[in-house]
Coordinates of C-alpha atoms in Angstrom, one line a residue:
X1252 CA -11.0 4.4 32.5
X1253 CA -7.9 3.7 30.4
X1254 CA -8.6 2.4 26.9
X1255 CA -6.4 0.9 24.3
X1256 CA -7.5 1.3 20.7
X1257 CA -5.6 -1.0 18.4
X1258 CA -5.7 0.4 14.9
X1259 CA -5.3 4.0 13.7
X1260 CA -7.6 3.9 10.7
X1261 CA -11.0 5.7 10.3
X1262 CA -12.6 3.4 12.9
X1263 CA -9.9 3.7 15.5
X1264 CA -9.6 7.5 15.2
X1265 CA -13.4 7.9 15.3
X1266 CA -13.7 5.8 18.5
X1267 CA -10.8 7.7 20.1
X1268 CA -12.2 11.1 19.1
X1269 CA -15.5 10.3 20.9
X1270 CA -13.8 8.7 23.9
X1271 CA -11.2 11.4 24.4
X1272 CA -14.0 14.0 24.6
X1273 CA -14.8 12.6 28.0
X1274 CA -12.5 13.9 30.7
X1275 CA -12.8 10.6 32.7
X1276 CA -11.1 8.6 30.0
X1277 CA -7.4 8.1 29.1
X1278 CA -5.9 6.0 26.4
X1279 CA -3.7 5.1 23.5
X1280 CA -4.2 4.6 19.8
X1281 CA -1.8 2.0 18.5
X1282 CA -1.0 2.0 14.8
X1283 CA 1.6 -0.3 13.3
X1284 CA 2.1 1.8 10.2
X1285 CA 4.1 5.1 10.0
X1286 CA 1.0 7.0 9.2
X1287 CA -2.6 7.2 10.4
X1288 CA -5.8 6.7 8.4
X1289 CA -5.3 3.0 7.4
X1290 CA -6.7 2.4 4.0
X1291 CA -8.1 5.9 4.1
X1292 CA -4.6 7.3 3.9
X1293 CA -4.0 10.0 1.4
X1294 CA -0.7 11.5 0.1
X1295 CA 0.3 14.2 -2.4
X1296 CA 2.5 13.8 -5.4
X1297 CA 3.2 16.6 -7.9
X1298 CA 0.3 18.6 -6.7
X1299 CA -2.2 15.6 -6.9
X1300 CA -3.9 14.1 -3.9
X1301 CA -4.1 10.3 -4.2
X1302 CA -6.2 8.1 -2.0
X1303 CA -5.7 4.6 -0.8
X1304 CA -9.1 2.8 -0.5
X1305 CA -12.4 4.2 -1.5
X1306 CA -12.7 8.0 -1.9
X1307 CA -16.5 8.4 -1.8
X1308 CA -19.0 8.2 1.0
X1309 CA -22.4 6.6 0.4
X1310 CA -25.6 8.2 1.8
X1311 CA -23.7 10.8 3.8
X1312 CA -26.9 12.7 4.8
X1313 CA -28.6 9.6 6.1
X1314 CA -25.9 8.0 8.1
X1315 CA -23.2 8.5 10.7
X1316 CA -21.1 11.4 9.3
X1317 CA -24.1 13.7 9.8
X1318 CA -24.1 12.8 13.5
X1319 CA -20.3 13.1 13.7
X1320 CA -20.4 16.7 12.3
X1321 CA -22.6 17.7 15.2
X1322 CA -21.3 15.6 18.0
X1323 CA -17.6 16.1 17.3
X1324 CA -17.9 19.5 15.7
X1325 CA -16.3 18.4 12.5
X1326 CA -16.1 20.9 9.7
X1327 CA -15.9 19.6 6.1
X1328 CA -17.6 20.0 2.8
X1329 CA -18.9 17.3 0.6
X1330 CA -20.0 17.4 -3.0
X1331 CA -22.6 15.1 -4.5
X1332 CA -21.9 13.2 -7.7
X1333 CA -24.1 14.6 -10.5
X1334 CA -26.4 11.6 -11.4
X1335 CA -26.9 13.1 -14.9
X1336 CA -23.1 12.6 -15.5
X1337 CA -23.0 8.9 -14.4
X1338 CA -23.0 6.7 -17.5
X1339 CA -22.9 3.0 -18.2
X1340 CA -20.9 1.6 -21.2
X1341 CA -22.3 -1.5 -22.8
X1342 CA -21.2 -3.0 -26.1
X1343 CA -19.2 0.2 -26.8
X1344 CA -22.2 2.5 -26.3
X1345 CA -22.7 5.0 -23.5
X1346 CA -26.1 5.5 -21.8
X1347 CA -27.5 7.0 -18.7
X1348 CA -27.1 5.0 -15.5
X1349 CA -30.5 4.1 -14.1
X1350 CA -29.9 5.7 -10.7
X1351 CA -33.2 7.5 -10.4
X1352 CA -36.6 7.7 -12.2
X1353 CA -35.4 10.3 -14.7
X1354 CA -32.3 8.3 -15.7
X1355 CA -34.4 5.1 -15.8
X1356 CA -36.5 6.8 -18.5
X1357 CA -33.4 7.9 -20.4
X1358 CA -31.3 4.7 -20.1
X1359 CA -30.9 2.3 -23.1
X1360 CA -29.8 -0.7 -21.0
X1361 CA -33.5 -1.6 -20.6
X1362 CA -36.4 -1.8 -23.1
X1363 CA -39.5 0.3 -22.3
X1364 CA -41.3 -2.8 -20.7
X1365 CA -38.2 -3.6 -18.7
X1366 CA -38.1 0.0 -17.4
X1367 CA -41.6 -0.4 -16.1
X1368 CA -40.5 -3.6 -14.3
X1369 CA -37.4 -2.0 -12.9
X1370 CA -39.3 1.1 -11.7
X1371 CA -41.8 -1.2 -9.9
X1372 CA -38.9 -3.0 -8.2
X1373 CA -37.3 0.3 -7.1
X1374 CA -40.6 1.5 -5.7
X1375 CA -40.9 -1.8 -3.8
X1376 CA -37.4 -1.4 -2.4
X1377 CA -38.2 2.2 -1.3
X1378 CA -41.4 1.0 0.3
X1379 CA -39.5 -1.8 2.1
X1380 CA -41.8 -4.4 0.6
X1381 CA -39.5 -5.9 -2.1
X1382 CA -39.3 -9.7 -2.0
X1383 CA -35.5 -9.5 -2.3
X1384 CA -35.2 -9.1 1.5
X1385 CA -36.8 -12.6 2.0
X1386 CA -34.2 -14.4 -0.2
X1387 CA -30.9 -15.8 1.1
X1388 CA -28.9 -14.1 -1.7
X1389 CA -29.2 -12.0 -4.8
X1390 CA -28.6 -15.1 -6.9
X1391 CA -31.4 -16.9 -5.1
X1392 CA -33.7 -14.0 -5.8
X1393 CA -32.7 -13.7 -9.5
X1394 CA -33.2 -17.5 -10.0
X1395 CA -36.8 -17.1 -8.8
X1396 CA -37.5 -13.8 -10.5
X1397 CA -39.5 -13.7 -13.8
X1398 CA -37.6 -10.5 -14.9
X1399 CA -35.8 -10.4 -18.2
X1400 CA -32.1 -11.2 -18.5
X1401 CA -31.3 -7.4 -18.8
X1402 CA -33.1 -6.5 -15.6
X1403 CA -31.3 -9.3 -13.8
X1404 CA -27.9 -8.2 -15.2
X1405 CA -28.7 -4.6 -14.1
X1406 CA -29.3 -5.8 -10.5
X1407 CA -26.1 -7.8 -10.5
X1408 CA -24.1 -4.8 -11.9
X1409 CA -25.5 -2.4 -9.3
X1410 CA -24.6 -4.7 -6.5
X1411 CA -21.2 -5.4 -8.1
X1412 CA -20.5 -1.6 -8.3
X1413 CA -21.8 -0.6 -4.8
X1414 CA -20.3 -3.5 -2.9
X1415 CA -16.9 -3.5 -4.8
X1416 CA -17.1 -7.2 -5.7
X1417 CA -17.2 -9.3 -8.9
X1418 CA -20.5 -10.2 -10.5
X1419 CA -20.1 -13.8 -9.3
X1420 CA -19.8 -12.7 -5.7
X1421 CA -22.5 -10.0 -6.1
X1422 CA -24.9 -13.0 -6.5
X1423 CA -23.8 -14.2 -3.0
X1424 CA -24.7 -10.9 -1.2
X1425 CA -27.7 -11.6 1.2
X1426 CA -31.0 -10.3 -0.1
X1427 CA -31.7 -8.6 3.2
X1428 CA -28.4 -6.6 3.1
X1429 CA -29.1 -5.5 -0.5
X1430 CA -32.7 -4.5 0.3
X1431 CA -31.7 -2.3 3.2
X1432 CA -28.8 -0.8 1.3
X1433 CA -30.8 0.3 -1.7
X1434 CA -33.8 1.4 0.5
X1435 CA -31.4 3.9 2.0
X1436 CA -29.6 4.7 -1.3
X1437 CA -32.8 5.3 -3.3
X1438 CA -34.3 7.5 -0.6
X1439 CA -31.2 9.6 -0.2
X1440 CA -30.9 12.9 -2.1
X1441 CA -27.1 12.6 -1.9
X1442 CA -26.4 8.9 -2.5
X1443 CA -22.6 9.3 -3.3
X1444 CA -20.6 12.2 -2.0
X1445 CA -16.9 13.2 -2.1
X1446 CA -15.3 14.8 0.9
X1447 CA -13.5 17.9 -0.4
X1448 CA -9.9 17.6 0.4
X1449 CA -10.1 13.8 0.7
X1450 CA -10.0 11.6 3.8
X1451 CA -7.2 13.8 5.3
X1452 CA -9.8 16.5 5.9
X1453 CA -11.6 14.2 8.4
X1454 CA -8.7 12.2 9.8
X1455 CA -6.8 15.4 10.6
X1456 CA -9.7 16.8 12.6
X1457 CA -10.1 13.5 14.5
X1458 CA -6.4 13.5 15.4
X1459 CA -6.7 17.0 16.6
X1460 CA -9.6 16.0 18.8
X1461 CA -7.7 13.2 20.4
X1462 CA -4.6 15.2 21.0
X1463 CA -6.7 17.9 22.6
X1464 CA -6.9 15.6 25.7
X1465 CA -3.6 15.3 27.4
X1466 CA -4.5 11.9 28.8
X1467 CA -4.6 10.4 25.3
X1468 CA -1.7 9.5 23.1
X1469 CA -1.3 8.3 19.5
X1470 CA 1.5 6.0 18.9
X1471 CA 2.5 5.1 15.3
X1472 CA 4.9 2.4 14.3
X1473 CA 4.0 0.5 17.5
X1474 CA 2.1 -2.7 16.7
X1475 CA 0.6 -4.6 19.7
X1476 CA 2.2 -8.0 19.9
X1477 CA 0.3 -9.7 22.8
X1478 CA -2.6 -9.2 25.2
X1479 CA -3.2 -11.0 28.5
X1480 CA -5.5 -10.4 31.5
X1481 CA -4.2 -9.9 35.0
X1482 CA -6.4 -9.0 38.0
X1483 CA -9.1 -7.6 35.8
X1484 CA -6.7 -5.5 33.7
X1485 CA -5.6 -5.9 30.1
X1486 CA -1.8 -6.0 29.8
X1487 CA -0.4 -5.2 26.4
X1488 CA 3.1 -5.8 25.0
X1489 CA 4.1 -3.8 22.0
X1490 CA 7.1 -3.7 19.7
X1491 CA 8.7 -1.0 21.9
X1492 CA 7.1 -1.4 25.3
X1493 CA 6.9 -4.5 27.5
X1494 CA 4.0 -3.8 29.8
X1495 CA 1.0 -1.4 29.4
X1496 CA -2.2 -1.7 31.5
X1497 CA -5.7 -0.8 30.4
X1498 CA -9.2 -1.2 31.6
X1499 CA -10.7 -1.8 28.1
X1500 CA -9.4 -2.8 24.7
X1501 CA -11.0 -1.8 21.4
X1502 CA -10.0 -3.6 18.2
X1503 CA -10.2 -1.3 15.2
X1504 CA -8.4 -3.3 12.5
X1505 CA -9.3 -6.0 10.0
X1506 CA -10.7 -9.2 11.5
X1507 CA -7.9 -11.3 10.0
X1508 CA -5.3 -9.3 12.0
X1509 CA -7.4 -9.7 15.2
X1510 CA -7.5 -13.4 14.7
X1511 CA -3.8 -13.6 14.3
X1512 CA -3.1 -11.5 17.4
X1513 CA -5.4 -13.6 19.5
X1514 CA -4.5 -17.0 18.1
X1515 CA -2.8 -18.3 21.3
X1516 CA -5.1 -16.5 23.7
X1517 CA -8.1 -17.9 25.7
X1518 CA -10.3 -16.1 23.2
X1519 CA -9.0 -17.6 20.1
X1520 CA -11.9 -20.2 19.8
X1521 CA -14.5 -17.4 19.7
X1522 CA -12.6 -15.8 16.8
X1523 CA -12.2 -19.1 14.9
X1524 CA -15.3 -18.6 12.6
X1525 CA -13.7 -15.4 11.3
X1526 CA -10.3 -16.7 10.4
X1527 CA -11.2 -17.6 6.8
X1528 CA -12.8 -14.2 5.9
X1529 CA -11.2 -13.1 2.6
X1530 CA -10.4 -9.5 1.6
X1531 CA -12.1 -7.6 -1.1
X1532 CA -9.4 -6.6 -3.6
X1533 CA -9.6 -4.4 -6.6
X1534 CA -7.2 -3.1 -9.2
X1535 CA -6.8 0.7 -8.8
X1536 CA -5.5 2.8 -11.6
X1537 CA -4.8 6.4 -10.6
X1538 CA -3.7 8.9 -13.3
X1539 CA -3.2 12.6 -13.1
X1540 CA -3.0 14.8 -16.2
X1541 CA -1.3 18.2 -16.6
X1542 CA -4.4 19.4 -18.3
X1543 CA -8.1 18.4 -18.6
X1544 CA -7.9 15.8 -21.4
X1545 CA -11.6 15.2 -21.7
X1546 CA -14.6 15.4 -19.4
X1547 CA -17.3 13.3 -21.2
X1548 CA -18.8 12.2 -17.9
X1549 CA -17.9 12.1 -14.2
X1550 CA -18.3 8.4 -13.9
X1551 CA -18.2 5.7 -16.6
X1552 CA -19.0 2.1 -15.6
X1553 CA -18.2 -0.6 -18.2
X1554 CA -20.8 -3.3 -17.8
X1555 CA -19.0 -5.6 -20.2
X1556 CA -15.8 -5.8 -18.2
X1557 CA -16.9 -4.7 -14.7
X1558 CA -14.5 -1.8 -14.5
X1559 CA -15.2 1.9 -14.0
X1560 CA -13.5 5.3 -14.3
X1561 CA -14.3 8.1 -11.9
X1562 CA -13.3 11.7 -12.8
X1563 CA -12.3 12.6 -9.2
X1564 CA -11.3 16.1 -9.9
X1565 CA -14.7 16.9 -11.5
X1566 CA -16.3 16.4 -8.1
X1567 CA -13.4 17.4 -5.8
X1568 CA -11.4 20.3 -7.2
X1569 CA -8.9 20.1 -4.4
X1570 CA -7.3 16.8 -5.6
X1571 CA -5.6 18.2 -8.7
X1572 CA -3.6 21.3 -9.6
X1573 CA -5.4 24.2 -11.3
X1574 CA -6.1 23.1 -14.9
X1575 CA -5.1 19.5 -14.0
X1576 CA -7.3 16.4 -13.9
X1577 CA -7.3 13.3 -11.7
X1578 CA -9.0 10.0 -12.8
X1579 CA -9.3 6.8 -10.8
X1580 CA -10.1 3.5 -12.5
X1581 CA -11.3 0.5 -10.5
X1582 CA -11.5 -3.1 -11.7
X1583 CA -13.3 -5.8 -9.7
X1584 CA -11.1 -8.8 -9.3
X1585 CA -11.7 -12.6 -9.1
X1586 CA -9.5 -14.4 -6.6
X1587 CA -9.9 -18.0 -7.7
X1588 CA -6.8 -19.0 -9.7
X1589 CA -5.0 -22.3 -10.4
X1590 CA -1.6 -20.7 -9.9
X1591 CA 0.3 -17.4 -9.8
X1592 CA 0.9 -17.4 -13.6
X1593 CA -2.8 -17.5 -14.2
X1594 CA -3.4 -14.7 -11.7
X1595 CA -0.6 -12.6 -13.4
X1596 CA -2.2 -13.1 -16.8
X1597 CA -5.6 -12.1 -15.4
X1598 CA -4.3 -8.9 -13.8
X1599 CA -2.5 -8.0 -17.1
X1600 CA -5.8 -8.5 -18.9
X1601 CA -7.7 -6.2 -16.5
X1602 CA -5.0 -3.6 -16.8
X1603 CA -5.3 -3.7 -20.6
X1604 CA -9.1 -3.4 -20.4
X1605 CA -8.7 -0.4 -18.1
X1606 CA -6.3 1.3 -20.5
X1607 CA -8.7 0.6 -23.4
X1608 CA -11.5 2.3 -21.5
X1609 CA -9.2 5.3 -21.0
X1610 CA -8.3 5.2 -24.7
X1611 CA -12.0 5.3 -25.7
X1612 CA -13.1 8.2 -23.6
X1613 CA -10.0 10.2 -22.9
X1614 CA -8.1 10.3 -26.2
X1615 CA -4.4 10.9 -26.2
X1616 CA -4.3 10.7 -22.4
X1617 CA -0.9 9.2 -22.3
X1618 CA 0.6 12.5 -23.7
X1619 CA -0.4 14.4 -20.6
X1620 CA 0.3 12.0 -17.7
X1621 CA 1.9 13.8 -14.7
X1622 CA 1.3 11.1 -12.1
X1623 CA 0.4 7.5 -12.4
X1624 CA -0.1 4.8 -9.8
X1625 CA -1.3 1.3 -10.4
X1626 CA -2.2 -0.9 -7.4
X1627 CA -2.9 -4.4 -8.5
X1628 CA -4.1 -5.6 -5.1
X1629 CA -5.7 -2.6 -3.3
X1630 CA -8.0 -3.7 -0.4
X1631 CA -11.2 -1.7 -0.2
X1632 CA -12.8 -3.6 2.6
X1633 CA -11.5 -6.4 4.9
X1634 CA -14.6 -8.6 4.7
X1635 CA -16.7 -9.3 1.7
X1636 CA -20.4 -8.8 2.4
X1637 CA -21.5 -12.2 1.1
X1638 CA -23.5 -14.9 2.6
X1639 CA -20.5 -17.2 3.2
X1640 CA -18.9 -14.6 5.5
X1641 CA -20.0 -13.7 9.0
X1642 CA -19.6 -10.0 9.9
X1643 CA -17.9 -9.5 13.2
X1644 CA -20.3 -7.8 15.8
X1645 CA -19.2 -5.1 18.2
X1646 CA -19.2 -7.6 21.1
X1647 CA -18.7 -11.4 21.1
X1648 CA -20.1 -13.6 23.8
X1649 CA -17.4 -14.6 26.3
X1650 CA -14.9 -12.2 24.8
X1651 CA -14.0 -9.0 26.8
X1652 CA -13.0 -6.8 23.9
X1653 CA -14.9 -4.4 21.7
X1654 CA -14.7 -4.5 17.9
X1655 CA -15.2 -1.8 15.3
X1656 CA -14.2 -1.1 11.8
X1657 CA -14.4 -3.2 8.7
X1658 CA -16.2 -6.4 9.2
X1659 CA -18.5 -5.1 12.0
X1660 CA -22.2 -4.6 11.9
X1661 CA -23.3 -1.1 11.0
X1662 CA -25.3 0.8 8.4
X1663 CA -23.8 1.7 5.0
X1664 CA -20.8 0.4 3.1
X1665 CA -17.1 1.2 2.8
X1666 CA -16.0 3.9 5.3
X1667 CA -19.5 4.3 6.8
X1668 CA -19.2 1.0 8.5
X1669 CA -16.0 2.2 10.2
X1670 CA -17.6 5.4 11.3
X1671 CA -20.9 3.9 12.5
X1672 CA -19.4 0.9 14.4
X1673 CA -16.8 3.1 16.1
X1674 CA -19.4 5.6 17.2
X1675 CA -21.5 2.7 18.6
X1676 CA -18.6 1.2 20.5
X1677 CA -17.5 4.5 22.0
X1678 CA -21.1 5.2 23.2
X1679 CA -21.3 1.7 24.7
X1680 CA -18.0 2.2 26.5
X1681 CA -19.0 5.5 28.0
X1682 CA -22.4 4.1 29.0
X1683 CA -20.6 1.1 30.7
X1684 CA -18.4 3.6 32.6
X1685 CA -21.4 5.4 33.9
X1686 CA -23.0 2.1 35.1
X1687 CA -19.8 1.0 36.8
X1688 CA -19.4 4.3 38.6
X1689 CA -23.1 4.1 39.8
X1690 CA -22.5 0.6 41.0
X1691 CA -19.3 1.3 42.9
X1692 CA -20.9 4.3 44.6

């Protein structure tokens, strides 16, 4: 069975690593960029390792990476964020983030009575009996809830932070999605982990797995430009090759790109509902210091402005030189603007708010900057997980392809959707191959 995997990000590489482990498969991973990893791409500058996209994995011990370690023999270490060093900033004051029962007692974002209410809600989520799962959206639940304004604000802020979206759009996330997400998160002993050595630690091993099978190739800087079917085979044309035949095709790229590639094909109508899915964009402010400027906490989330700063090097010592420090700031962005000038002013305001947060908790930080990168439109996920968007499943009725990566169904958020959907697709393809062989014999 010859398989084409279109997209060399985490999803494409994961699917290829599973498939290439079977001697009866052959295939190609096509990546249009000069490097692999997609938005999980990392690079080094002046001794600092900078990540594109999210740099943390949520619920690593409960989801797909645990299986991948065993099934693909991956070797990597992860370090849990210390929940005692995660703080919320509100009205200029720092207080413990209510991520577990101990911190809920300590936090000042809620009054004693509100803490009792919130603890009961957390217990209901853990017990999978919270009414949230029966509401269409978080906003719908909050409108019907008798909780105080502070408890409602906390729910919106939690969803905003974990789903990488603005507070307005946090209210549009389906209640069922939130209930399942926090059921897993609250139960996990390691809710947020950093992969030591960044994404390159995993992507490098996946690439080695794929290249270990001589029947598989990885082709960078080779975008696929068209797909047709002839005599039961998929015929691909790329930027550099006119005709390549495959038995199966797996899309492992953002759904918007899939829609564009198939727009003139017989399958375009099936992809029509996904054409208007909008990307989740954030402002990312990476800064590396020549020395440790301050280490007040490992993570500070500004509830007033919906921005946060993560001390990446406090959790992953490999990303900064000895005695250095790497911080990453994230600001959630609105995308509803009258014109480009309004958008420009908004981004400048967010940038100023970010630097003000640095000024408050990392005094004189500008004097020690070694590396600085500001990405004003960094995509952290291709599809916003809100009620107005429909997530792309691994298979679509009447469409002969498989789909994995961002926008697909699968447990978890951020990179875990890429891993889980890719693993599911690979297992389905291998199972299909066994059924086909049994039928033909």
